[in-house]
Amino acid sequence: MKKSCILAHLIFIITLSHWGISQNITPLKDWLVKPISEKSSIKITDNQVVLYNGLLRRSFFIGENIGCYDYFNHASQQQLIRSIKPEGSVKINGKSYHIGGLNGQTENAYLKPEWLKNLKKGNNDFVYQSAEIKPIEPFINWKASTWTANRQQPTGKRLILNFIAQDNNLAGIKIQVNYELYDGIPLIIKWVEVINNSASTIIVDGLVNEILGLVEEESAVVGKVSEMKVQHGIYLETNYAFNNAMRYDISDQTTHWLADSTYTSQVNYNYDTPCLVEIYPEKVANIKITKGSSLKSVRTHELLMDSYDRQRRGLMIRKMYRTIAPWTTQNPIFMHLVSKNDEQVLKCIEQCAATGYEALILSFGSHLNMEDMSEENLNRWKKIAEKAHSKGIQIGGYSLFSSRRIDDENDVVDPVTGKTGHAFFGNAPCFGSKWGLAYRDKIKRFFEETHFDIWENDGPYPGDVCASTTHPGHEGLADSQWKQMNIQKELYHWLNERGVYINAPDWYFLDGTHKIALGYREVNFSLSRSQQRILNRQNIHDGTQEKTASMSWGFVPLTQYQGGGADAILEPLSEHLPDYEQLMMIYYGAGVQACYRGPQLYDTDITKAVVQKSISWYKKYRDILNADMIQLRRADGRDWDGLLHVAPHLAQKGLAMLYNPTAETIERTITLPLYYTGLSKQARVREKEGVAKTYTLNRDYSIQVKVKIPAEGYTWLVIE
């Protein structure tokens, strides 16, 4: 091969890698581009259980007990399992037990199938009894009430592995290990249920629902667990996350990467390679399970990954949310009203209807009080909701749970001081207190009585523990986090299943919330409008790496917010139309809804026309604007920045938004990576509503487009 050909081939491979594309993957074979036809299947024989969906395979050997010996990613051809581990573990009445598993593997760096028949059960382990296969049922019986990109609940198969105790003291205790295998995505969801059919109450002090002996990501002769990379071929997420980070990886409370001391042939001299993962929340203890009841663990989402590239990994994670939490694809167009009286609300309902907005949320600082259960208050808001609905507008409101003080009786009690005032936000009520339980019931009644459509729940339960022994919703410190978490989750499920849309600044997506903050620093909205434009685009770039645009809200303060002078605000709107219009295009062009917070959407007919034009444009391209996003270039204030929406299943395969932060018109040749549009040979591209031009795709599925972007302005390209 000539040097020039070798160089060209290397450049081709490097370019593919840059866009997160394996050189072994083509659009025709890539599940992110073209849905696969293979459906989920589960096969059970006398000595084996195999889960398979064309993208992954997970296999279990049945001997004296059952153990997972095979976890295979068909896209990357990666085998993840090096060592058999138990299916989970549980501590009941003060004694720990493994659930399943097979003992006796002496070499733990790898596993040969011929070893399986010689492995044994543990003396006190829960042992495999039987298996069942069922179709997947919706985790939440979600009711869509707004514009939604995906209205379909996921499909697939569910495997139930039944275990019984060998310990005679646990007669009547049954454990179920559940696996859900999903169609069209390399995803398994696992959870464990402890069922008490004994004659008495049992106490559970911890429940581990996943243990995997994974192939190590790297080897180091010396080094600690925390210093080494963990296995990149699997992404783990559970529905037990909080701390207002606006990111899952920081909010996660359950993933524990550990060393495996049984792996004695590893390179690390101290056996500290992080090649063992366990999934469990740490602060779960003293959970009483009465006769005839059960305890379910967290739900672990295991997504097999085929790339190191952040862009592709983000696409895979976002596909997971769209599949198993389709409510997160709802994305209504809403305004955030700061109101002092009913007349202002009625005025904004009219403005929403006139401009194409779909919802009105009464913001913090408004005159709405959802905790007021008087008939006068409930009837008042019911009539306003009826007025909004008559105009085709949904209505919602803000309510604060945490970061507020109630009193010594109802606030969380610090286990160190025995006093209140040391919660995550300083002061906070306990959800298990009389006040907390009453708050839950008041919110439910408010939505039942008024028929409101949206709940903006600020300061949802953030993980505070509580040492009180008098709160009716928990026994004491040990079970306080678990019980409070479940109170919050149950409320979100209840609302979601009634069609209520939920904004909440914490990671409760997998239990029914719809949207979280994009990720921003509120005080930055006191900066100048020109700064805000660039900062907002940076926030969008950063905040949509692992979550979809529809899962995110941004912020546009129409009036003064967190300080700032005249150059920071948009009111009077008619005097700042270029900034108002561009802020709308920045957010709507990314598919992100922003909280346009203020007293009105428009102040003059000219302003009204600008809002109508922006909303009309967004609705015209709504499907593609809510599709997946490829970040092209992060805003830096020096040169162009932009993003590309891609959707192989739509007629419009792509839409690029390009911005110019400089004071001069610029002309640039921009590379558009079209791999994830599904196009492989040609693309028709038009700028705005202009005439389309045909481009031939390069070998890396990209094209180069020459564009002019106006000074401090933007343009867009449609790809078909």
XYZ file of C-alpha atoms in Angstrom:
720
model
C 0.000 0.000 0.000
C 1.360 3.431 -0.922
C 2.223 5.842 1.891
C -0.442 8.284 0.689
C -3.105 5.538 0.849
C -1.951 4.467 4.306
C -2.097 8.076 5.505
C -5.582 8.545 4.026
C -6.773 5.344 5.719
C -5.377 6.461 9.077
C -7.034 9.858 8.752
C -10.303 8.108 7.923
C -10.083 5.925 11.047
C -9.101 8.869 13.255
C -12.013 10.930 11.909
C -14.479 8.108 12.538
C -13.148 7.811 16.080
C -13.516 11.567 16.582
C -17.238 11.290 15.874
C -17.601 8.246 18.106
C -17.919 5.729 15.281
C -16.149 2.391 15.365
C -14.539 1.483 12.065
C -16.399 -1.845 12.346
C -19.816 -0.153 12.536
C -21.782 1.113 9.538
C -25.151 2.925 9.558
C -26.862 -0.200 8.191
C -25.709 -2.247 11.213
C -25.718 0.389 13.946
C -28.724 0.210 16.315
C -28.381 3.949 17.003
C -29.051 4.620 13.313
C -31.297 1.784 12.163
C -33.537 -0.238 14.521
C -32.689 -3.912 14.614
C -35.433 -6.426 13.820
C -34.408 -9.017 16.429
C -36.720 -9.192 19.449
C -35.840 -10.140 22.990
C -35.820 -13.824 23.822
C -35.237 -15.882 26.949
C -34.450 -19.593 26.745
C -34.458 -21.927 29.736
C -33.037 -25.453 29.740
C -32.110 -27.876 32.520
C -28.710 -26.290 33.026
C -28.856 -22.861 31.400
C -30.793 -19.616 31.039
C -29.933 -17.312 28.129
C -31.183 -13.767 27.539
C -30.588 -12.428 24.029
C -31.866 -9.516 21.938
C -29.414 -9.329 19.027
C -27.293 -6.729 20.827
C -26.386 -8.418 24.093
C -26.371 -11.885 25.601
C -26.489 -12.725 29.293
C -26.198 -16.398 30.258
C -26.612 -18.283 33.538
C -25.416 -21.769 34.422
C -27.703 -23.906 36.582
C -25.889 -26.405 38.768
C -26.112 -26.707 42.534
C -27.093 -23.042 42.336
C -27.263 -20.511 39.517
C -24.608 -18.027 38.398
C -24.069 -15.552 35.566
C -21.014 -16.643 33.559
C -21.538 -14.720 30.312
C -22.330 -11.060 29.598
C -21.513 -10.360 25.955
C -21.771 -7.179 23.868
C -22.326 -8.132 20.224
C -21.461 -4.655 18.879
C -18.009 -4.540 20.476
C -17.513 -8.325 20.789
C -16.586 -7.714 24.423
C -17.029 -10.343 27.143
C -17.570 -8.540 30.450
C -17.548 -11.436 32.929
C -14.279 -12.815 34.318
C -15.660 -14.370 37.500
C -18.985 -15.741 38.766
C -20.489 -13.786 41.646
C -23.774 -14.084 43.579
C -26.895 -12.549 42.088
C -27.085 -10.289 45.116
C -26.979 -10.372 48.901
C -29.277 -9.530 51.778
C -28.994 -9.163 55.541
C -32.032 -10.591 57.332
C -32.494 -10.509 61.112
C -28.822 -9.649 61.563
C -27.370 -12.374 59.323
C -26.003 -11.936 55.773
C -26.882 -14.247 52.898
C -25.804 -14.529 49.280
C -28.504 -14.921 46.651
C -27.458 -17.548 44.134
C -23.899 -17.782 42.893
C -21.481 -20.681 42.466
C -18.287 -21.183 44.465
C -14.982 -22.799 43.616
C -13.586 -20.795 40.699
C -9.872 -20.694 41.493
C -8.695 -18.585 38.538
C -10.606 -15.290 38.526
C -8.875 -13.481 35.650
C -10.982 -15.430 33.150
C -13.628 -18.119 33.108
C -13.764 -21.296 31.029
C -17.206 -22.888 30.492
C -15.863 -26.373 31.293
C -15.228 -25.241 34.882
C -18.922 -24.567 35.545
C -19.993 -28.147 36.296
C -17.546 -28.351 39.207
C -18.736 -25.228 41.022
C -20.762 -25.559 44.227
C -23.414 -23.706 46.196
C -22.626 -21.957 49.484
C -23.887 -23.529 52.703
C -26.167 -20.643 53.684
C -26.925 -19.118 50.289
C -30.412 -18.695 48.914
C -30.631 -21.367 46.201
C -32.261 -21.310 42.798
C -35.649 -23.031 42.641
C -37.361 -22.065 39.360
C -37.672 -19.501 36.578
C -40.532 -17.700 34.884
C -40.788 -15.659 31.683
C -43.219 -12.776 31.265
C -43.591 -9.792 28.935
C -42.322 -6.472 30.249
C -45.011 -4.393 31.932
C -44.801 -0.578 32.222
C -42.975 0.492 35.363
C -45.151 3.606 35.410
C -48.564 3.664 33.728
C -47.669 7.014 32.264
C -50.298 9.302 30.790
C -49.018 11.737 28.157
C -50.817 15.080 28.222
C -48.439 17.308 26.237
C -46.442 17.194 23.000
C -44.375 14.003 23.120
C -41.682 12.639 20.811
C -42.186 9.008 21.863
C -45.563 7.815 23.122
C -44.661 4.120 23.157
C -43.902 2.128 26.275
C -40.911 -0.191 25.865
C -41.254 -3.849 24.920
C -39.232 -6.916 25.766
C -39.102 -9.920 28.080
C -38.901 -10.320 31.849
C -37.086 -13.172 33.582
C -37.939 -14.052 37.188
C -35.515 -16.282 39.076
C -37.025 -17.732 42.280
C -34.809 -18.524 45.281
C -35.513 -20.239 48.601
C -33.501 -20.285 51.821
C -31.396 -23.179 53.098
C -31.451 -21.686 56.606
C -34.391 -23.202 58.521
C -34.790 -19.932 60.391
C -35.870 -18.325 57.103
C -38.660 -20.762 56.257
C -41.243 -18.922 54.198
C -38.815 -16.260 52.965
C -38.623 -16.168 49.165
C -36.417 -14.016 46.974
C -37.085 -13.098 43.363
C -34.338 -11.799 41.081
C -35.883 -9.954 38.151
C -34.318 -9.182 34.785
C -35.951 -7.098 32.075
C -34.443 -7.382 28.593
C -35.466 -4.632 26.166
C -36.058 -4.748 22.432
C -33.737 -2.703 20.215
C -31.253 -1.547 22.837
C -28.388 -3.312 24.691
C -30.104 -2.787 28.038
C -31.080 -4.940 31.001
C -32.868 -3.707 34.121
C -32.422 -5.765 37.277
C -34.042 -5.679 40.693
C -34.463 -8.017 43.660
C -37.566 -8.572 45.771
C -37.595 -10.116 49.257
C -41.001 -11.698 49.930
C -42.014 -12.528 53.494
C -44.370 -15.511 53.593
C -43.162 -16.500 57.049
C -45.202 -16.299 60.238
C -43.528 -13.156 61.589
C -42.008 -9.778 60.723
C -38.410 -9.795 59.508
C -35.797 -7.023 59.582
C -33.717 -6.272 56.482
C -30.465 -4.345 56.959
C -29.295 -3.835 53.392
C -30.102 -5.343 50.020
C -27.516 -5.644 47.226
C -29.263 -6.220 43.905
C -26.267 -6.647 41.598
C -22.741 -8.058 41.981
C -20.574 -8.401 38.891
C -17.025 -9.714 38.616
C -16.087 -7.634 35.574
C -13.039 -7.634 33.364
C -10.706 -4.885 34.566
C -10.362 -1.733 32.484
C -6.648 -1.326 33.151
C -3.844 -2.923 35.102
C -1.504 -1.156 37.501
C 1.172 -2.817 39.611
C 0.466 -0.342 42.405
C -2.475 1.968 42.872
C -5.704 2.192 44.834
C -9.270 1.442 43.732
C -10.103 5.150 43.532
C -7.079 5.871 41.327
C -7.776 3.394 38.544
C -10.218 3.374 35.641
C -13.354 1.259 35.894
C -14.850 -0.913 33.162
C -16.090 1.347 30.313
C -18.132 -1.360 28.560
C -21.098 -1.046 30.919
C -23.051 2.018 32.078
C -24.907 1.610 35.376
C -27.769 3.788 36.598
C -30.391 3.240 39.284
C -33.531 5.041 40.376
C -31.890 6.130 43.628
C -30.116 9.405 42.928
C -30.209 12.890 44.408
C -28.154 15.941 45.442
C -29.177 18.612 42.914
C -26.053 18.200 40.780
C -28.164 18.120 37.563
C -26.008 15.118 36.549
C -26.520 11.443 37.261
C -22.905 10.448 37.904
C -22.637 12.911 40.790
C -26.168 12.229 42.051
C -25.780 8.438 42.104
C -26.017 6.843 45.564
C -25.704 3.175 44.645
C -22.711 2.222 42.462
C -19.725 0.825 44.374
C -16.553 -0.125 42.487
C -14.526 -2.441 44.684
C -11.418 -4.572 44.748
C -11.773 -8.358 44.452
C -9.483 -10.177 46.881
C -10.376 -13.567 45.313
C -8.729 -12.395 42.076
C -5.221 -13.404 43.121
C -3.660 -13.428 39.652
C -4.291 -9.743 38.977
C -1.373 -7.414 38.229
C -1.951 -5.153 41.223
C 0.200 -6.329 44.154
C -2.378 -5.282 46.765
C -5.351 -6.732 44.850
C -6.803 -3.221 44.545
C -7.945 -3.295 40.893
C -11.545 -1.951 40.703
C -13.023 -4.964 38.889
C -15.937 -5.786 41.176
C -19.101 -3.704 41.173
C -21.940 -3.865 43.685
C -25.185 -1.927 43.483
C -26.942 -0.873 46.676
C -27.889 2.290 48.599
C -25.764 2.578 51.705
C -28.305 4.073 54.077
C -30.906 1.315 54.049
C -31.289 -0.545 57.328
C -33.905 -1.651 59.864
C -36.532 -2.133 57.167
C -39.391 -4.112 58.674
C -41.182 -6.494 56.306
C -44.389 -7.731 57.854
C -45.996 -11.081 57.137
C -47.389 -11.154 53.581
C -45.460 -8.081 52.377
C -42.215 -7.582 50.473
C -39.259 -5.266 49.890
C -38.092 -4.308 46.402
C -34.550 -3.141 45.770
C -33.542 -0.241 43.556
C -33.796 -0.861 39.811
C -30.377 -1.141 38.165
C -30.183 -0.119 34.497
C -27.276 -1.861 32.781
C -26.494 -0.418 29.351
C -23.675 -2.061 27.410
C -21.412 0.468 25.711
C -19.310 0.000 22.576
C -17.185 3.153 22.540
C -14.997 5.401 24.665
C -16.226 8.444 22.740
C -18.340 10.744 24.884
C -20.563 11.761 21.979
C -21.565 8.191 21.189
C -21.870 7.206 24.847
C -24.163 10.181 25.366
C -26.307 9.118 22.410
C -26.647 5.654 23.932
C -27.619 6.974 27.363
C -30.158 9.361 25.837
C -31.598 6.474 23.826
C -32.029 4.595 27.099
C -34.086 7.421 28.604
C -36.226 7.744 25.487
C -36.900 4.010 25.571
C -37.566 3.158 29.208
C -38.763 6.596 30.407
C -40.739 7.876 27.402
C -42.377 10.563 29.539
C -39.042 12.413 29.366
C -39.714 13.041 25.658
C -42.654 15.298 26.554
C -41.638 18.894 25.922
C -44.403 21.501 26.262
C -43.748 25.166 25.464
C -44.239 27.051 28.714
C -43.859 30.480 30.288
C -42.904 31.193 33.922
C -45.232 33.867 35.253
C -44.476 35.960 38.320
C -47.980 36.966 39.404
C -49.435 39.091 42.146
C -53.113 38.600 41.344
C -55.535 36.545 39.287
C -55.852 39.213 36.606
C -52.190 38.833 35.677
C -52.689 35.073 35.324
C -55.709 35.515 33.066
C -53.805 38.044 30.963
C -50.899 35.628 30.461
C -53.249 32.803 29.561
C -54.486 35.015 26.720
C -50.913 35.874 25.717
C -49.921 32.198 25.651
C -52.891 31.354 23.448
C -52.132 34.266 21.115
C -48.466 33.350 20.593
C -48.624 29.564 20.371
C -47.394 28.803 23.884
C -48.876 25.640 25.363
C -48.510 26.057 29.110
C -48.250 28.612 31.883
C -46.389 27.910 35.134
C -46.851 30.204 38.108
C -43.256 30.742 39.179
C -41.697 31.080 42.611
C -42.664 34.400 44.124
C -46.169 34.196 42.669
C -49.412 34.347 44.627
C -50.207 30.627 44.246
C -50.198 28.501 47.425
C -50.751 24.807 46.738
C -50.722 24.022 50.471
C -53.858 26.075 51.127
C -56.648 23.483 51.285
C -59.469 25.953 51.859
C -62.441 25.521 49.554
C -62.048 29.158 48.534
C -58.473 28.610 47.344
C -59.195 25.318 45.588
C -62.263 26.705 43.782
C -60.371 29.834 42.769
C -57.608 27.896 41.037
C -60.027 25.392 39.587
C -61.833 28.218 37.773
C -58.542 29.637 36.502
C -57.517 26.177 35.291
C -60.862 25.849 33.476
C -60.214 29.202 31.788
C -56.747 28.076 30.711
C -58.064 24.775 29.376
C -60.765 26.569 27.405
C -57.947 28.364 25.583
C -55.958 25.169 25.029
C -53.391 26.142 27.660
C -52.127 23.881 30.418
C -51.474 25.447 33.800
C -49.117 24.600 36.617
C -47.381 26.019 39.600
C -44.367 26.045 41.874
C -44.161 24.483 45.326
C -41.167 24.279 47.651
C -40.549 21.224 49.827
C -36.979 21.401 51.085
C -34.687 24.307 52.087
C -37.368 25.656 54.411
C -37.929 25.433 58.140
C -41.180 24.131 59.594
C -40.462 23.563 63.303
C -38.503 21.328 65.675
C -41.210 18.683 65.620
C -41.225 18.236 61.828
C -37.743 19.161 60.572
C -35.061 16.519 59.987
C -33.076 15.783 63.136
C -29.289 15.645 62.873
C -27.963 12.322 64.280
C -24.819 14.042 65.635
C -26.370 17.007 67.448
C -29.860 15.598 68.014
C -31.200 18.935 66.789
C -32.635 20.386 63.587
C -30.784 22.720 61.244
C -28.115 20.496 59.697
C -29.894 19.240 56.588
C -28.616 19.271 53.015
C -30.064 22.775 52.580
C -29.548 23.867 56.176
C -33.170 23.557 57.230
C -35.603 21.050 55.788
C -38.699 19.145 56.816
C -38.645 15.373 57.127
C -40.909 13.759 54.541
C -41.824 11.166 57.160
C -42.972 13.770 59.693
C -46.624 14.675 60.209
C -46.031 17.838 58.190
C -44.261 15.939 55.398
C -47.010 13.350 55.026
C -49.609 16.111 55.114
C -47.688 18.018 52.431
C -47.835 14.955 50.164
C -51.577 14.634 50.714
C -52.165 18.348 50.109
C -50.358 18.247 46.778
C -52.447 15.277 45.680
C -55.684 16.956 46.715
C -54.732 20.225 45.020
C -54.257 18.478 41.663
C -57.394 16.381 42.121
C -59.539 19.403 42.943
C -58.132 22.038 40.586
C -57.181 19.873 37.569
C -53.823 21.619 37.275
C -51.521 20.047 34.684
C -47.941 20.856 35.787
C -46.102 20.662 39.084
C -42.811 22.441 39.581
C -41.471 20.754 42.690
C -38.505 22.733 43.961
C -36.254 21.169 46.573
C -37.595 17.628 46.228
C -36.363 15.183 48.831
C -32.551 15.575 48.633
C -31.454 12.571 50.707
C -31.563 13.989 54.235
C -31.377 11.412 57.015
C -33.444 11.975 60.150
C -32.756 10.723 63.671
C -36.258 11.382 64.968
C -38.021 8.382 66.517
C -41.425 10.077 66.676
C -42.085 10.766 62.995
C -44.859 8.461 61.743
C -43.251 7.900 58.316
C -40.092 6.152 59.546
C -38.823 4.202 62.562
C -35.599 6.108 63.182
C -32.295 7.080 61.611
C -31.548 3.727 59.943
C -34.624 3.600 57.700
C -35.201 7.358 57.344
C -33.596 7.854 53.941
C -35.230 4.803 52.351
C -38.684 5.702 53.699
C -38.486 9.379 52.693
C -37.200 8.447 49.241
C -40.165 6.144 48.719
C -42.635 8.815 49.827
C -41.221 11.174 47.189
C -41.220 8.455 44.512
C -44.806 7.420 45.227
C -45.944 11.021 44.835
C -44.181 11.353 41.480
C -45.682 8.060 40.255
C -49.147 9.174 41.350
C -48.887 12.492 39.507
C -47.257 11.059 36.377
C -49.970 8.419 35.990
C -52.585 11.176 36.060
C -50.939 13.126 33.275
C -49.296 15.771 35.479
C -46.041 17.104 34.020
C -43.264 17.418 36.645
C -40.316 19.804 36.752
C -37.962 18.899 39.599
C -34.321 19.942 40.130
C -33.078 16.477 41.026
C -32.544 13.134 39.290
C -35.936 11.425 39.665
C -36.423 10.765 35.915
C -36.696 7.006 36.359
C -39.513 7.492 38.872
C -41.685 9.791 36.800
C -40.276 13.320 36.614
C -39.991 14.958 33.205
C -37.490 17.778 33.343
C -34.514 19.047 35.337
C -32.458 22.215 35.142
C -30.045 22.273 32.224
C -27.230 23.177 34.586
C -26.509 26.861 35.217
C -25.392 29.273 37.917
C -28.314 31.523 38.765
C -26.211 34.581 39.588
C -24.936 34.548 35.973
C -28.324 35.879 34.906
C -27.335 39.199 36.463
C -24.652 39.518 33.759
C -25.168 41.422 30.515
C -27.452 40.049 27.810
C -24.485 39.600 25.454
C -22.720 37.480 28.072
C -25.864 35.498 28.766
C -26.226 34.518 25.108
C -22.799 32.865 25.040
C -23.101 31.379 28.529
C -26.503 29.888 27.642
C -25.027 28.197 24.581
C -22.210 26.809 26.732
C -24.794 25.529 29.224
C -26.712 23.831 26.417
C -23.554 22.220 25.053
C -22.531 20.927 28.478
C -25.989 20.070 29.805
C -27.093 17.869 26.896
C -24.157 15.477 26.808
C -25.889 12.757 28.836
C -29.488 13.987 28.931
C -31.852 14.941 26.140
C -32.945 18.478 25.393
C -36.494 17.628 26.471
C -35.155 16.553 29.888
C -33.675 20.025 30.420
C -34.947 23.509 31.175
C -32.992 26.723 30.738
C -33.677 30.173 32.136
C -34.445 33.578 30.617
C -35.243 36.219 33.268
C -37.386 38.884 31.636
C -37.070 41.100 34.708
C -34.215 41.613 37.168
C -32.985 38.372 38.703
C -30.127 37.849 41.185
C -29.213 41.515 40.792
C -27.800 43.016 37.607
C -28.309 46.340 35.880
C -30.253 47.526 32.859
C -27.991 45.645 30.437
C -28.936 42.319 32.117
C -32.730 42.399 31.719
C -35.118 42.175 28.774
C -37.934 44.359 30.084
C -39.143 46.528 28.450
C -39.268 43.698 25.890
C -39.958 45.996 22.958
C -36.661 47.789 23.588
C -34.577 44.610 23.504
C -36.164 42.610 20.707
C -32.922 41.360 19.074
C -31.767 39.861 22.384
C -35.223 38.478 23.203
C -35.536 36.882 19.783
C -32.032 35.417 19.812
C -32.429 33.957 23.306
C -35.589 32.207 22.113
C -33.787 30.878 19.038
C -30.826 29.713 21.130
C -33.066 27.621 23.354
C -35.733 26.530 20.865
C -32.985 25.841 18.311
C -31.554 23.325 20.777
C -34.944 21.822 21.605
C -34.619 23.142 25.164
C -37.509 24.881 26.893
C -36.461 27.867 28.981
C -38.277 29.447 31.896
C -39.224 32.844 30.423
C -39.784 34.363 33.850
C -41.572 37.656 34.198
C -44.972 39.371 34.115
C -45.732 38.981 30.387
C -44.677 37.429 27.085
C -45.072 40.619 25.070
C -45.684 44.321 25.646
C -46.412 45.588 22.107
C -47.769 44.177 18.859
C -44.223 44.161 17.440
C -42.998 42.107 20.396
C -45.977 39.807 20.003
C -45.084 39.231 16.348
C -41.487 38.331 17.276
C -42.695 35.754 19.814
C -45.234 34.335 17.357
C -42.571 34.020 14.657
C -40.150 32.200 16.979
C -42.786 29.763 18.225
C -44.087 29.157 14.705
C -40.551 28.333 13.552
C -40.019 25.976 16.475
C -43.263 24.128 15.826
C -42.454 23.778 12.125
C -39.191 21.995 12.952
C -40.269 20.558 16.284
C -39.670 16.902 15.501
C -36.093 17.340 14.346
C -35.330 19.939 17.046
C -36.342 17.369 19.676
C -34.224 14.649 18.081
C -30.710 13.664 19.095
C -28.027 16.307 19.245
C -24.412 16.266 18.095
C -22.332 19.041 19.623
C -20.288 20.602 16.805
C -18.326 23.327 18.575
C -18.646 24.756 22.081
C -19.194 28.500 22.357
C -15.997 30.375 23.211
C -16.823 33.916 22.105
C -14.002 33.850 19.530
C -15.499 32.051 16.553
C -18.623 30.214 15.448
C -20.289 27.622 17.643
C -23.108 25.252 16.903
C -24.935 21.964 17.178
C -26.525 19.435 14.853
C -29.808 17.593 15.418
C -29.973 14.163 13.777
C -32.900 11.799 13.146
C -32.560 8.940 10.639
C -36.275 8.096 11.020
C -37.520 11.569 9.966
C -37.847 13.147 6.516
C -35.627 15.947 7.807
C -32.519 13.964 8.704
C -30.692 16.825 10.339
C -30.846 20.483 11.374
C -27.758 22.493 12.278
C -27.868 25.676 14.365
C -24.818 27.925 13.845
C -23.998 31.062 15.862
C -21.568 33.935 15.440
C -20.587 35.745 18.675
C -18.303 38.255 16.951
C -19.067 41.805 15.816
C -18.333 40.972 12.169
C -20.053 38.744 9.620
C -17.986 35.581 9.212
C -17.719 33.059 6.404
C -16.731 29.527 7.365
C -16.506 26.064 5.843
C -18.062 23.830 8.464
C -17.819 20.053 8.639
C -21.158 18.383 9.351
C -20.869 14.765 10.578
C -23.917 13.040 9.073
C -23.304 9.461 10.195
C -26.158 9.555 12.724
C -28.586 10.978 10.155
C -28.538 7.582 8.468
C -27.461 9.129 5.161
C -24.607 7.296 3.499
C -24.200 8.684 -0.038
C -25.820 12.074 -0.616
C -27.462 14.840 1.388
C -29.603 17.768 0.316
C -28.828 20.866 2.399
C -30.622 24.184 2.432
C -29.878 27.284 4.467
C -33.030 28.478 6.226
C -35.832 28.350 3.643
C -33.499 28.646 0.666
C -32.857 26.337 -2.263
C -31.344 22.955 -1.404
C -27.910 21.934 -2.662
C -26.807 18.306 -3.024
C -23.592 17.121 -1.358
C -21.775 13.804 -1.696
C -20.770 12.369 1.663
C -17.112 11.754 2.410
C -15.905 8.325 3.500
C -16.408 9.353 7.134
C -20.063 10.314 6.406
C -19.331 14.040 6.658
C -19.816 16.981 4.309
C -18.274 20.452 4.199
C -20.700 23.360 3.903
C -19.707 26.977 3.287
C -21.870 29.445 5.244
C -22.043 33.108 6.175
C -23.161 33.876 9.708
C -24.199 37.465 10.442
C -22.490 39.498 13.150
C -23.760 38.509 16.609
C -26.353 36.429 14.786
C -27.185 32.915 13.684
C -28.315 30.764 10.799
C -29.598 27.230 10.373
C -29.197 24.424 7.866
C -31.756 21.718 7.088
C -30.441 18.336 5.897
C -32.671 15.965 3.938
